[in-house]
Tab-separated table of C-alpha atoms in Angstrom:
chain	number	residue	atom	x	y	z
G	1	MET	CA	7.388	-30.452	-19.364
G	2	ALA	CA	9.696	-32.760	-17.494
G	3	GLY	CA	13.531	-32.518	-16.519
G	4	VAL	CA	13.584	-28.949	-15.359
G	5	GLU	CA	16.985	-27.359	-15.301
G	6	LYS	CA	17.926	-26.652	-11.726
G	7	ASN	CA	20.428	-24.127	-13.038
G	8	MET	CA	17.779	-22.026	-14.973
G	9	PRO	CA	17.964	-18.262	-14.277
G	10	ILE	CA	15.312	-17.013	-12.126
G	11	LEU	CA	14.388	-13.382	-11.325
G	12	ILE	CA	12.591	-12.482	-8.248
G	13	VAL	CA	11.262	-9.179	-7.715
G	14	ASP	CA	10.180	-7.679	-4.326
G	15	ASP	CA	10.608	-4.429	-2.688
G	16	TYR	CA	11.399	-5.809	0.541
G	17	LYS	CA	15.062	-7.161	1.107
G	18	THR	CA	13.763	-9.664	3.559
G	19	MET	CA	11.325	-11.235	1.270
G	20	LEU	CA	13.964	-11.308	-1.443
G	21	ARG	CA	16.172	-13.195	0.611
G	22	ILE	CA	13.172	-15.627	2.050
G	23	ILE	CA	12.391	-16.451	-1.888
G	24	ARG	CA	16.172	-17.015	-2.829
G	25	ASN	CA	16.744	-19.295	0.145
G	26	LEU	CA	13.741	-21.299	-0.284
G	27	LEU	CA	14.763	-21.469	-4.082
G	28	LYS	CA	18.014	-22.638	-3.015
G	29	GLN	CA	16.494	-25.475	-0.716
G	30	LEU	CA	14.572	-26.528	-3.843
G	31	GLY	CA	17.556	-26.796	-5.661
G	32	PHE	CA	17.609	-23.627	-7.658
G	33	ASP	CA	20.799	-21.634	-7.268
G	34	ASN	CA	20.823	-19.421	-10.383
G	35	VAL	CA	18.740	-16.396	-8.752
G	36	ASP	CA	19.035	-12.654	-9.743
G	37	GLU	CA	16.971	-9.907	-7.903
G	38	ALA	CA	15.222	-6.536	-8.565
G	39	THR	CA	13.361	-4.427	-6.110
G	40	ASP	CA	10.650	-3.080	-8.445
G	41	GLY	CA	9.006	-3.510	-11.835
G	42	SER	CA	11.098	-1.161	-13.799
G	43	GLY	CA	14.586	-2.506	-12.503
G	44	ALA	CA	13.186	-5.900	-13.132
G	45	LEU	CA	12.287	-4.868	-16.841
G	46	SER	CA	15.731	-3.765	-17.517
G	47	LYS	CA	17.300	-6.941	-16.206
G	48	LEU	CA	14.957	-8.922	-18.400
G	49	ARG	CA	15.893	-7.041	-21.364
G	50	ASP	CA	19.747	-7.344	-20.467
G	51	LYS	CA	19.682	-11.132	-19.915
G	52	GLU	CA	17.562	-14.197	-20.536
G	53	PHE	CA	15.642	-15.446	-17.610
G	54	ASP	CA	13.292	-18.558	-17.457
G	55	LEU	CA	11.000	-17.508	-14.784
G	56	VAL	CA	10.027	-14.528	-13.110
G	57	ILE	CA	8.912	-14.641	-9.433
G	58	SER	CA	7.402	-11.056	-8.626
G	59	ASP	CA	5.573	-9.082	-5.777
G	60	TRP	CA	2.606	-7.211	-6.761
G	61	ASN	CA	2.716	-3.940	-4.296
G	62	MET	CA	5.897	-1.818	-5.339
G	63	GLU	CA	6.912	1.502	-6.562
G	64	PRO	CA	7.192	3.094	-8.889
G	65	MET	CA	6.413	-0.013	-11.234
G	66	SER	CA	4.140	-2.495	-9.826
G	67	GLY	CA	4.301	-6.176	-10.344
G	68	LEU	CA	0.929	-6.283	-12.214
G	69	GLN	CA	2.493	-3.522	-14.500
G	70	LEU	CA	5.654	-5.604	-14.950
G	71	LEU	CA	3.630	-8.405	-15.801
G	72	LYS	CA	1.534	-6.496	-18.524
G	73	GLU	CA	5.174	-5.124	-20.072
G	74	VAL	CA	6.480	-8.662	-20.063
G	75	ARG	CA	3.337	-9.810	-21.893
G	76	ALA	CA	3.635	-7.044	-24.488
G	77	ASP	CA	7.231	-7.742	-25.018
G	78	VAL	CA	7.792	-9.914	-28.175
G	79	LYS	CA	11.039	-11.512	-26.866
G	80	LEU	CA	9.883	-11.752	-23.051
G	81	LYS	CA	5.949	-12.630	-23.635
G	82	GLU	CA	6.583	-16.452	-23.083
G	83	THR	CA	8.158	-16.277	-20.001
G	84	PRO	CA	6.742	-18.049	-16.993
G	85	PHE	CA	5.500	-15.602	-14.472
G	86	ILE	CA	4.630	-16.288	-10.648
G	87	MET	CA	3.003	-13.413	-8.764
G	88	ILE	CA	3.853	-13.730	-4.618
G	89	THR	CA	2.178	-10.851	-2.962
G	90	ALA	CA	-0.287	-10.237	-0.124
G	91	GLU	CA	-2.827	-8.893	-2.393
G	92	SER	CA	-5.577	-11.572	-1.942
G	93	LYS	CA	-8.806	-10.187	-3.223
G	94	SER	CA	-10.619	-11.838	-5.865
G	95	GLU	CA	-10.387	-8.833	-8.566
G	96	ASN	CA	-6.509	-8.824	-7.851
G	97	VAL	CA	-6.395	-12.710	-9.043
G	98	ILE	CA	-8.656	-11.858	-11.910
G	99	ALA	CA	-6.725	-9.089	-12.955
G	100	ALA	CA	-3.474	-10.868	-12.895
G	101	LYS	CA	-4.820	-13.761	-14.606
G	102	GLU	CA	-6.314	-11.401	-17.564
G	103	ALA	CA	-2.858	-10.074	-17.799
G	104	GLY	CA	-1.203	-13.490	-18.325
G	105	VAL	CA	0.225	-14.508	-14.800
G	106	SER	CA	1.129	-17.919	-15.011
G	107	ASN	CA	0.275	-18.827	-11.418
G	108	TYR	CA	-0.237	-16.913	-7.835
G	109	ILE	CA	0.954	-17.314	-4.485
G	110	VAL	CA	-0.628	-15.511	-1.496
G	111	LYS	CA	1.510	-14.417	1.272
G	112	PRO	CA	2.403	-15.677	3.721
G	113	PHE	CA	3.478	-18.691	1.966
G	114	ASN	CA	5.367	-22.007	2.664
G	115	ALA	CA	8.020	-23.943	0.764
G	116	ALA	CA	5.498	-26.529	-0.215
G	117	THR	CA	3.148	-24.015	-1.776
G	118	LEU	CA	5.951	-22.424	-3.736
G	119	LYS	CA	7.216	-26.084	-4.910
G	120	GLY	CA	3.750	-26.963	-6.292
G	121	LYS	CA	3.333	-23.588	-8.234
G	122	LEU	CA	6.765	-24.318	-9.454
G	123	THR	CA	5.841	-27.635	-10.387
G	124	ALA	CA	2.590	-26.511	-12.126
G	125	VAL	CA	4.418	-23.723	-14.149
G	126	LEU	CA	7.789	-25.629	-14.994
G	127	GLY	CA	6.746	-29.249	-14.798
G	128	ASN	CA	8.239	-32.055	-12.282
G	129	PHE	CA	11.621	-31.484	-10.607
C	1	MET	CA	-25.752	47.160	-0.963
C	2	ASN	CA	-24.192	49.984	0.615
C	3	ALA	CA	-20.483	50.254	1.062
C	4	THR	CA	-20.647	49.579	4.967
C	5	MET	CA	-22.762	46.323	4.240
C	6	GLU	CA	-20.082	45.092	1.564
C	7	SER	CA	-17.226	45.709	3.914
C	8	ARG	CA	-18.675	43.822	6.674
C	9	ILE	CA	-19.637	40.803	4.461
C	10	ALA	CA	-16.030	40.973	3.145
C	11	ALA	CA	-14.739	41.084	6.734
C	12	LEU	CA	-16.562	37.875	7.531
C	13	GLY	CA	-15.029	36.164	4.515
C	14	ASN	CA	-11.530	37.113	5.711
C	15	PRO	CA	-9.272	33.938	6.627
C	16	GLY	CA	-8.290	34.025	10.112
C	17	ALA	CA	-11.124	36.286	11.174
C	18	GLY	CA	-13.114	35.003	14.213
C	19	ILE	CA	-16.771	34.989	13.170
C	20	ASP	CA	-19.415	35.889	15.573
C	21	PRO	CA	-22.781	34.313	14.996
C	22	ALA	CA	-24.227	37.472	16.072
C	23	ASP	CA	-22.299	39.387	13.088
C	24	ILE	CA	-23.831	36.752	10.600
C	25	ALA	CA	-27.339	37.063	11.904
C	26	GLU	CA	-27.029	40.912	11.615
C	27	VAL	CA	-25.726	40.412	8.156
C	28	VAL	CA	-28.245	38.142	6.917
C	29	GLU	CA	-31.092	40.302	8.384
C	30	SER	CA	-29.791	43.257	6.435
C	31	VAL	CA	-29.819	41.407	3.372
C	32	LEU	CA	-33.073	40.311	3.806
C	33	THR	CA	-34.638	43.764	4.684
C	34	SER	CA	-33.207	44.813	1.344
C	35	ILE	CA	-35.030	42.353	-0.566
C	36	SER	CA	-38.484	43.941	-2.053
C	37	GLY	CA	-41.807	42.397	-2.216
C	38	ASP	CA	-43.620	39.764	0.128
C	39	ASN	CA	-40.611	37.567	1.333
C	40	SER	CA	-41.796	37.482	4.906
C	41	GLY	CA	-42.710	33.911	5.339
C	42	ILE	CA	-39.928	32.221	3.438
C	43	ASN	CA	-37.345	34.480	4.300
C	44	ILE	CA	-37.975	34.482	7.929
C	45	LYS	CA	-37.455	30.485	7.828
C	46	LEU	CA	-34.332	31.066	5.723
C	47	TYR	CA	-33.052	33.507	8.401
C	48	GLU	CA	-33.712	31.187	11.025
C	49	ASP	CA	-31.835	28.220	9.234
C	50	ILE	CA	-28.988	30.593	8.554
C	51	GLU	CA	-28.703	31.808	11.889
C	52	ALA	CA	-28.854	28.042	13.261
C	53	LEU	CA	-26.219	27.049	10.777
C	54	ALA	CA	-24.104	30.219	11.798
C	55	LYS	CA	-24.467	28.967	15.409
C	56	PHE	CA	-23.373	25.520	14.586
C	57	ILE	CA	-20.335	26.706	12.847
C	58	ALA	CA	-19.290	28.858	15.555
C	59	ALA	CA	-19.784	25.950	17.739
C	60	ALA	CA	-17.567	23.428	15.638
C	61	LYS	CA	-15.032	25.946	15.447
C	62	ALA	CA	-14.864	26.406	19.126
C	63	ASP	CA	-14.944	22.438	19.688
C	64	ILE	CA	-12.109	21.812	16.949
C	65	THR	CA	-10.033	24.764	18.590
C	66	SER	CA	-10.334	22.784	21.814
C	67	LEU	CA	-9.335	19.716	20.402
C	68	ARG	CA	-5.860	21.529	19.316
C	69	ALA	CA	-6.127	20.332	15.600
C	70	ASP	CA	-3.181	22.175	14.634
C	71	GLU	CA	-1.096	20.290	17.425
C	72	ILE	CA	-2.590	16.835	16.364
C	73	ASN	CA	-1.577	17.593	12.835
C	74	SER	CA	1.962	19.337	13.583
C	75	LYS	CA	2.926	16.921	16.166
C	76	PHE	CA	1.018	13.845	17.019
C	77	ILE	CA	0.207	12.542	13.446
C	78	PRO	CA	4.129	12.745	12.274
C	79	ALA	CA	5.148	11.267	15.574
C	80	ALA	CA	2.928	8.408	15.169
C	81	SER	CA	3.946	7.977	11.682
C	82	ASP	CA	7.778	7.982	12.763
C	83	GLU	CA	7.118	5.605	15.362
C	84	LEU	CA	5.354	3.128	12.860
C	85	THR	CA	7.992	3.499	10.343
C	86	ALA	CA	10.619	2.736	13.104
C	87	ILE	CA	8.692	-0.476	13.897
C	88	VAL	CA	9.319	-1.499	10.332
C	89	GLY	CA	12.837	-0.972	10.887
C	90	ALA	CA	13.196	-2.855	13.653
C	91	THR	CA	11.367	-5.853	12.654
C	92	GLU	CA	13.841	-5.536	9.248
C	93	HIS	CA	16.839	-5.357	11.473
C	94	ALA	CA	15.767	-8.349	13.905
C	95	THR	CA	14.668	-10.276	10.712
C	96	ASN	CA	18.204	-9.830	9.108
C	97	GLU	CA	19.667	-10.819	12.579
C	98	ILE	CA	17.786	-14.095	12.406
C	99	PHE	CA	18.768	-14.718	8.726
C	100	GLU	CA	22.664	-14.415	9.955
C	101	ALA	CA	21.749	-16.915	12.507
C	102	VAL	CA	20.302	-19.212	10.081
C	103	ASP	CA	23.275	-18.817	7.777
C	104	ALA	CA	25.449	-19.921	10.625
C	105	ILE	CA	23.450	-22.794	11.209
C	106	GLU	CA	23.132	-23.829	7.515
C	107	ALA	CA	27.018	-23.359	7.584
C	108	ALA	CA	27.574	-25.741	10.349
C	109	SER	CA	24.965	-28.388	9.205
C	110	SER	CA	26.805	-28.762	6.096
C	111	GLU	CA	29.612	-30.305	8.096
C	112	MET	CA	27.212	-32.770	9.611
C	113	ALA	CA	26.179	-36.219	8.276
C	114	PRO	CA	23.255	-35.910	6.128
C	115	GLU	CA	20.891	-37.533	8.859
C	116	ALA	CA	21.726	-35.271	11.153
C	117	ALA	CA	21.569	-32.210	8.818
C	118	ALA	CA	17.932	-33.093	7.370
C	119	PRO	CA	15.972	-32.139	10.484
C	120	LEU	CA	18.262	-28.693	10.582
C	121	ALA	CA	17.432	-28.140	7.110
C	122	ASP	CA	13.564	-28.441	7.674
C	123	ALA	CA	14.022	-26.441	10.913
C	124	VAL	CA	15.820	-23.571	8.675
C	125	THR	CA	13.025	-23.746	6.202
C	126	ARG	CA	10.324	-23.214	8.662
C	127	ILE	CA	12.365	-20.101	10.229
C	128	TYR	CA	12.325	-18.689	6.466
C	129	GLU	CA	8.991	-19.302	6.123
C	130	ALA	CA	7.974	-17.608	9.428
C	131	CYS	CA	10.225	-14.499	8.618
C	132	SER	CA	7.980	-13.522	6.071
C	133	PHE	CA	6.044	-11.890	8.861
C	134	GLN	CA	8.482	-8.749	8.269
C	135	ASP	CA	7.017	-8.302	4.831
C	136	ILE	CA	3.362	-8.509	5.982
C	137	THR	CA	3.725	-6.443	8.950
C	138	GLY	CA	5.695	-3.783	6.788
C	139	GLN	CA	3.018	-3.562	4.445
C	140	ARG	CA	0.443	-3.192	7.133
C	141	ILE	CA	2.160	-0.664	8.722
C	142	THR	CA	2.579	1.335	5.501
C	143	LYS	CA	-1.041	1.241	4.948
C	144	ILE	CA	-1.564	2.826	8.557
C	145	VAL	CA	0.952	5.437	7.699
C	146	LYS	CA	-0.781	6.490	4.424
C	147	VAL	CA	-3.976	6.532	6.232
C	148	LEU	CA	-2.403	8.923	9.040
C	149	GLN	CA	-1.055	11.153	6.138
C	150	ASP	CA	-4.601	11.133	4.596
C	151	VAL	CA	-6.028	12.342	8.122
C	152	GLU	CA	-3.222	14.914	8.205
C	153	SER	CA	-4.043	16.214	4.732
C	154	ARG	CA	-7.709	16.509	5.570
C	155	VAL	CA	-7.069	18.445	9.021
C	156	SER	CA	-4.985	20.825	7.123
C	157	GLY	CA	-7.790	21.353	4.907
C	158	LEU	CA	-10.259	21.757	7.857
C	159	LEU	CA	-7.840	24.294	9.698
C	160	GLU	CA	-7.152	26.250	6.575
C	161	ALA	CA	-11.154	26.257	6.091
C	162	LEU	CA	-11.576	27.879	9.430
C	163	GLY	CA	-8.907	30.291	8.940
C	164	GLU	CA	-6.288	28.954	11.207
C	165	GLN	CA	-2.475	29.606	10.968
C	166	LEU	CA	-1.420	26.553	9.661
C	167	PRO	CA	2.224	25.511	10.856
C	168	ALA	CA	4.672	25.932	7.912
C	169	ALA	CA	5.594	22.406	7.867
C	170	LYS	CA	2.380	21.174	7.299
C	171	ALA	CA	1.775	23.495	4.484
C	172	GLU	CA	4.204	21.525	2.277
C	173	THR	CA	1.858	18.556	2.796
C	174	ALA	CA	0.184	18.761	-0.671
C	175	ALA	CA	-2.751	16.689	-1.665
C	176	PRO	CA	-1.728	14.139	-4.219
C	177	SER	CA	-2.225	14.962	-7.622
C	178	GLU	CA	-5.154	13.291	-9.646
C	179	PRO	CA	-3.642	10.013	-10.944
C	180	ALA	CA	-4.132	9.035	-14.672
C	181	PRO	CA	-7.225	6.942	-15.239
C	182	GLU	CA	-5.007	3.772	-15.825
C	183	ALA	CA	-2.672	4.581	-12.802
C	184	ALA	CA	-6.043	4.927	-10.623
C	185	SER	CA	-7.233	1.742	-11.746
C	186	GLN	CA	-3.933	-0.079	-10.723
C	187	GLU	CA	-3.843	1.971	-7.480
C	188	GLU	CA	-7.213	0.625	-6.475
C	189	LEU	CA	-5.870	-2.918	-6.787
C	190	MET	CA	-2.771	-2.123	-4.431
C	191	ASN	CA	-4.630	-2.616	-1.085
C	192	GLY	CA	-1.932	-4.848	0.620
C	193	PRO	CA	-2.646	-7.505	3.161
C	194	GLN	CA	-6.373	-8.061	3.924
C	195	LEU	CA	-7.581	-8.718	7.342
C	196	PRO	CA	-8.467	-12.448	8.571
C	197	GLY	CA	-11.959	-13.047	7.159
C	198	ASN	CA	-11.627	-10.499	4.240
C	199	ALA	CA	-8.548	-12.595	2.784
C	200	MET	CA	-8.905	-15.520	0.037
C	201	ASN	CA	-6.679	-18.074	1.142
C	202	GLN	CA	-4.354	-20.122	-1.295
C	203	ASP	CA	-6.877	-22.829	-1.986
C	204	ASP	CA	-9.594	-19.857	-3.015
C	205	ILE	CA	-7.108	-18.629	-5.473
C	206	ASP	CA	-6.023	-21.760	-6.710
C	207	ALA	CA	-9.966	-22.221	-7.381
C	208	LEU	CA	-10.116	-19.107	-9.049
C	209	MET	CA	-7.234	-19.563	-11.100
C	210	ALA	CA	-8.511	-22.835	-12.221
C	211	SER	CA	-12.009	-21.306	-13.165
C	212	PHE	CA	-10.022	-19.403	-16.147
C	213	ASP	CA	-9.007	-22.628	-17.647
């Protein structure tokens, strides 16, 4: 895919406000300004069903709905199932990566991460920008 | 079994009652005496084992009492949990202060010539990357708080088994309900940050992800 639209709506999901801000600012520095936020899977799912997003970037470890459950809900929803979904999490065990992959994750970033890693994964999922 | 023996056994089972090993030994001896037939060899061994067990329980109870387990549960563990929670709050506050300063730097750099602003933008990115420590430390500390809560629950169970009077506030610490099978499966996958050496790095994860393609 080429010619990524920098104004594409992106939903970031994390229960830590500082991490939301970090991801938002790193995205901003990469040119992505149209970013909305949610603090758990259920809040994210509501937003995804209310408005169209072109990318979801989600943490895993959240209450009450985890990022993995959100991913499963997204992939099970006819309207949402094609939405690219990147997991950004401190969960770094192989069983986590396998579970996320089997649930349909588009890419997986382990925390702590840097801007270069985020850019690389965005490129892998969306195409060059 | 006569009424006197029944009442003595009931008294030993009463929560909160102090159990004297001699009492247990006497009861066991009475029970064995009441059994008919040739039971001398096996039951003497059984008697000795039960007596040793009773002494062990009494000694353990004395040890636990001297440790002031009730105080550990009612005071020290909650205090430690509060301190750790405060650390999370303090690091979050400090991180937000850093963000405010970074916002000011970004605002100032937007007025500068591009060649002068570029190094500042790189520095700001590095600051944002470094600030992810707050998320990582927060998750690690939350794990420790959960462990402390588990210890608190187990100590409560121990005190209850020994018949100690539990503080009212701690009695409210209920054991978590049994999760549904699906929830338990997902629960097992929520371990938070791994210690160095146990964790896969981004390259390992990339390789694992690629193995599915």
